Amino acid sequence: MSSADALPEPLPTGLPDVHLAPVAPGLAHAERHAGILNAAERARLARFAVAADRDRYLTAHVALRILLGERLGQRPEDVPITHAACAGCGGPHGRPVVPADPVHFSLSHAGDFFVIALSDHAVVGVDVERVPAGPLPGALHPEEEDELALLNPADRPAAFARAWTRKEAVLKAIGAGLQTDPTTLLLGTAPTPRPHPAWHLTPIPTPPSYAATRADPLLLHEGLEQDPGQ
């Protein structure tokens, strides 16, 4: 792929290895390079009945392949993406991986944006969500529900979105998806996440009406902070 046809610029987040970008500016680029998707990805793309869903999937997955190809020194279409064993049942439908884990990655898309996180060291999870405009769904920890109840009603949707992206990011890193009850994860609704014994949660700066979070194993994060040369 020529330098003249590189990925559209991501939004500035101040976070290394986090690629947050709007869908629309990258759609034409993604359509030009749809051929780099593998057979399974193309089949999934063909099943979308709603154009906006198709556009999000195409733009995000083309960007993912290009970023992985750059990291691995391979052509994007040659990057072998498969699935790890499911954390719940052991079947071959867990989190997406590159065999032997030369690089770990996570992808999420919602509304007008997608986000990709990469890690050379250990599993990573990422999630982006739109701030809900209607009634808030459940699925929060009881203490998080109590936190929401103390807020001004106008502030509750953003707080809910923060909490939900934290849960999704952790579950994606684990590879459990929603097989794990999200109400059992206490990660908080405030702008600063609650400490967790296993996961370090990093809020990702987003445009208004969105929230996003990156999840990394806590012990790894602490080790990298102590020895940033690693």
Coordinates of C-alpha atoms in Angstrom, one line a residue:
M1 CA 0.0 0.0 0.0
S2 CA 1.5 3.3 -1.0
S3 CA 2.2 6.1 1.4
A4 CA -0.2 8.3 -0.7
D5 CA -3.0 6.0 0.2
A6 CA -2.4 5.6 4.0
L7 CA -5.1 5.4 6.6
P8 CA -6.9 8.7 7.4
E9 CA -5.5 10.4 10.5
P10 CA -6.9 9.2 13.8
L11 CA -8.2 11.6 16.4
P12 CA -5.5 12.7 19.0
T13 CA -6.0 10.8 22.2
G14 CA -2.5 11.2 23.8
L15 CA -2.4 7.4 24.2
P16 CA 0.1 5.2 22.4
D17 CA -1.2 2.3 20.4
V18 CA -4.8 3.6 20.5
H19 CA -6.4 4.4 17.1
L20 CA -9.7 6.3 17.5
A21 CA -11.2 7.5 14.2
P22 CA -14.5 8.5 12.7
V23 CA -16.0 6.1 10.2
A24 CA -17.1 8.5 7.4
P25 CA -13.7 10.0 6.5
G26 CA -12.2 6.5 6.1
L27 CA -15.0 4.8 4.3
A28 CA -13.8 5.5 0.7
H29 CA -10.3 4.3 1.7
A30 CA -11.8 1.2 3.2
E31 CA -13.9 0.4 0.1
R32 CA -10.8 0.7 -2.1
H33 CA -9.0 -1.8 0.1
A34 CA -11.9 -4.2 1.0
G35 CA -10.0 -6.9 -0.8
I36 CA -7.5 -7.2 2.1
L37 CA -10.3 -8.8 4.2
N38 CA -10.2 -12.6 4.5
A39 CA -13.1 -14.8 3.5
A40 CA -14.7 -14.9 6.9
E41 CA -14.6 -11.1 7.2
R42 CA -16.1 -10.7 3.7
A43 CA -18.8 -13.1 4.5
R44 CA -19.6 -11.2 7.7
L45 CA -19.7 -8.0 5.8
A46 CA -22.1 -9.3 3.3
R47 CA -24.6 -10.3 6.0
F48 CA -25.1 -6.7 7.2
A49 CA -28.6 -5.5 6.2
V50 CA -28.1 -1.9 7.5
A51 CA -25.6 0.3 5.5
A52 CA -24.3 2.1 8.6
D53 CA -23.5 -1.2 10.3
R54 CA -21.7 -2.4 7.1
D55 CA -19.7 0.8 6.9
R56 CA -18.6 0.6 10.5
Y57 CA -17.5 -3.0 10.1
L58 CA -15.7 -2.4 6.8
T59 CA -13.8 0.7 7.9
A60 CA -12.8 -0.7 11.3
H61 CA -11.6 -4.1 10.0
V62 CA -9.7 -2.6 7.0
A63 CA -7.9 -0.2 9.4
L64 CA -7.2 -3.1 11.8
R65 CA -5.5 -5.2 9.1
I66 CA -3.4 -2.2 7.9
L67 CA -2.3 -1.5 11.5
L68 CA -1.5 -5.1 12.2
G69 CA 0.4 -5.4 8.9
E70 CA 2.5 -2.3 9.7
R71 CA 3.3 -3.7 13.2
L72 CA 4.2 -7.2 11.8
G73 CA 5.9 -6.1 8.6
Q74 CA 3.4 -8.0 6.5
R75 CA 1.0 -7.2 3.8
P76 CA -2.4 -6.5 5.5
E77 CA -4.1 -9.3 3.6
D78 CA -1.5 -11.8 4.8
V79 CA -2.0 -11.2 8.5
P80 CA -3.6 -14.4 9.8
I81 CA -6.4 -13.4 12.1
T82 CA -8.2 -16.3 13.9
H83 CA -9.9 -16.8 17.3
A84 CA -8.6 -18.0 20.6
A85 CA -10.4 -20.6 22.6
C86 CA -13.6 -19.3 24.2
A87 CA -13.0 -18.4 27.9
G88 CA -16.4 -19.8 28.7
C89 CA -16.7 -23.1 26.7
G90 CA -13.3 -23.6 25.1
G91 CA -14.7 -23.5 21.6
P92 CA -12.9 -21.7 18.7
H93 CA -14.8 -18.5 19.0
G94 CA -13.0 -16.5 21.7
R95 CA -11.2 -13.2 21.2
P96 CA -9.7 -12.5 17.8
V97 CA -5.9 -13.2 17.7
V98 CA -2.9 -13.4 15.5
P99 CA -1.5 -17.0 16.0
A100 CA 1.4 -17.1 18.5
D101 CA 0.4 -13.6 19.7
P102 CA 3.2 -11.5 18.1
V103 CA 0.9 -8.6 18.8
H104 CA -2.4 -8.4 20.8
F105 CA -5.3 -6.3 19.6
S106 CA -8.8 -5.3 20.3
L107 CA -11.4 -3.5 18.2
S108 CA -14.7 -1.8 18.9
H109 CA -17.1 0.4 16.9
A110 CA -20.2 2.3 17.7
G111 CA -22.1 5.1 16.1
D112 CA -19.8 7.2 14.0
F113 CA -16.5 6.0 15.5
F114 CA -14.2 3.0 15.8
V115 CA -11.3 2.3 18.1
I116 CA -8.4 -0.1 17.9
A117 CA -5.9 -0.9 20.6
L118 CA -2.6 -2.8 20.1
S119 CA -0.2 -4.3 22.7
D120 CA 3.1 -6.0 22.2
H121 CA 3.1 -7.4 25.8
A122 CA -0.2 -8.9 26.8
V123 CA -3.9 -9.1 26.1
V124 CA -5.8 -5.8 25.7
G125 CA -9.4 -4.8 25.6
V126 CA -11.0 -1.7 24.2
D127 CA -14.6 -0.4 23.9
V128 CA -16.3 2.7 22.5
E129 CA -20.0 3.5 23.1
R130 CA -22.4 6.2 22.3
V131 CA -23.9 7.9 25.3
P132 CA -27.5 6.6 25.5
A133 CA -30.2 9.1 24.5
G134 CA -33.1 7.2 26.0
P135 CA -33.8 5.2 29.1
L136 CA -30.7 3.6 30.6
P137 CA -30.5 -0.1 30.4
G138 CA -29.6 -2.1 33.5
A139 CA -26.5 -4.4 33.8
L140 CA -24.5 -2.3 36.2
H141 CA -23.2 -3.4 39.6
P142 CA -25.5 -2.5 42.5
E143 CA -22.9 0.0 43.8
E144 CA -22.7 1.6 40.3
E145 CA -26.5 1.9 40.2
D146 CA -26.3 3.7 43.6
E147 CA -23.7 6.1 42.1
L148 CA -26.0 6.9 39.2
A149 CA -28.9 7.5 41.5
L150 CA -26.9 10.2 43.3
L151 CA -26.2 12.1 40.1
N152 CA -28.2 14.8 38.4
P153 CA -30.4 13.0 35.8
A154 CA -28.7 14.9 33.0
D155 CA -25.3 13.4 34.0
R156 CA -26.4 9.8 34.3
P157 CA -26.2 8.8 30.6
A158 CA -22.5 9.8 30.3
A159 CA -21.7 8.1 33.6
F160 CA -23.5 4.9 32.4
A161 CA -21.5 4.9 29.2
R162 CA -18.3 5.3 31.1
A163 CA -19.1 2.3 33.3
W164 CA -20.3 0.2 30.3
T165 CA -17.2 0.7 28.2
R166 CA -15.1 -0.3 31.2
K167 CA -17.0 -3.6 31.5
E168 CA -16.8 -4.3 27.8
A169 CA -13.1 -3.5 27.6
V170 CA -12.3 -6.0 30.4
L171 CA -14.6 -8.7 29.0
K172 CA -13.0 -8.3 25.6
A173 CA -9.5 -8.6 27.1
I174 CA -10.6 -11.8 28.9
G175 CA -12.3 -13.1 25.8
A176 CA -15.5 -13.8 27.7
G177 CA -17.9 -11.4 26.0
L178 CA -21.2 -11.2 27.8
Q179 CA -20.9 -14.8 29.0
T180 CA -19.7 -13.1 32.2
D181 CA -22.4 -11.2 34.0
P182 CA -21.5 -7.5 33.7
T183 CA -23.3 -6.8 37.0
T184 CA -20.5 -8.7 38.8
L185 CA -17.8 -6.2 37.6
L186 CA -17.5 -3.1 39.9
L187 CA -15.6 -0.5 37.9
G188 CA -17.4 2.7 38.8
T189 CA -19.3 5.4 36.9
A190 CA -17.1 8.4 37.9
P191 CA -14.6 9.9 35.4
T192 CA -11.8 8.0 37.2
P193 CA -12.4 4.3 37.2
R194 CA -12.5 2.3 40.5
P195 CA -9.3 0.3 41.1
H196 CA -9.6 -3.3 40.1
P197 CA -7.3 -6.1 41.4
A198 CA -6.6 -7.5 37.9
W199 CA -7.1 -4.7 35.4
H200 CA -5.8 -1.2 34.7
L201 CA -8.5 0.9 33.0
T202 CA -7.5 3.9 30.9
P203 CA -10.3 6.4 29.8
I204 CA -9.8 7.2 26.1
P205 CA -10.6 10.9 25.2
T206 CA -13.5 10.9 22.8
P207 CA -15.8 13.5 21.1
P208 CA -18.9 14.5 23.0
S209 CA -21.6 11.9 23.3
Y210 CA -19.2 9.0 23.3
A211 CA -17.1 7.2 25.9
A212 CA -14.2 4.7 25.4
T213 CA -11.9 2.7 27.7
R214 CA -8.8 0.6 27.3
A215 CA -8.2 -2.4 29.6
D216 CA -4.7 -3.8 30.3
P217 CA -3.6 -6.4 32.9
L218 CA -2.7 -4.5 36.0
L219 CA 0.6 -6.3 36.8
L220 CA 1.8 -5.6 33.3
H221 CA 0.8 -2.0 33.5
E222 CA 2.6 -1.5 36.8
G223 CA 5.7 -3.2 35.4
L224 CA 5.8 -1.0 32.4
E225 CA 5.4 2.1 34.5
Q226 CA 8.4 1.1 36.6
D227 CA 10.5 0.2 33.6
P228 CA 9.3 2.3 30.6
G229 CA 12.2 1.0 28.5
Q230 CA 10.5 -2.4 28.2

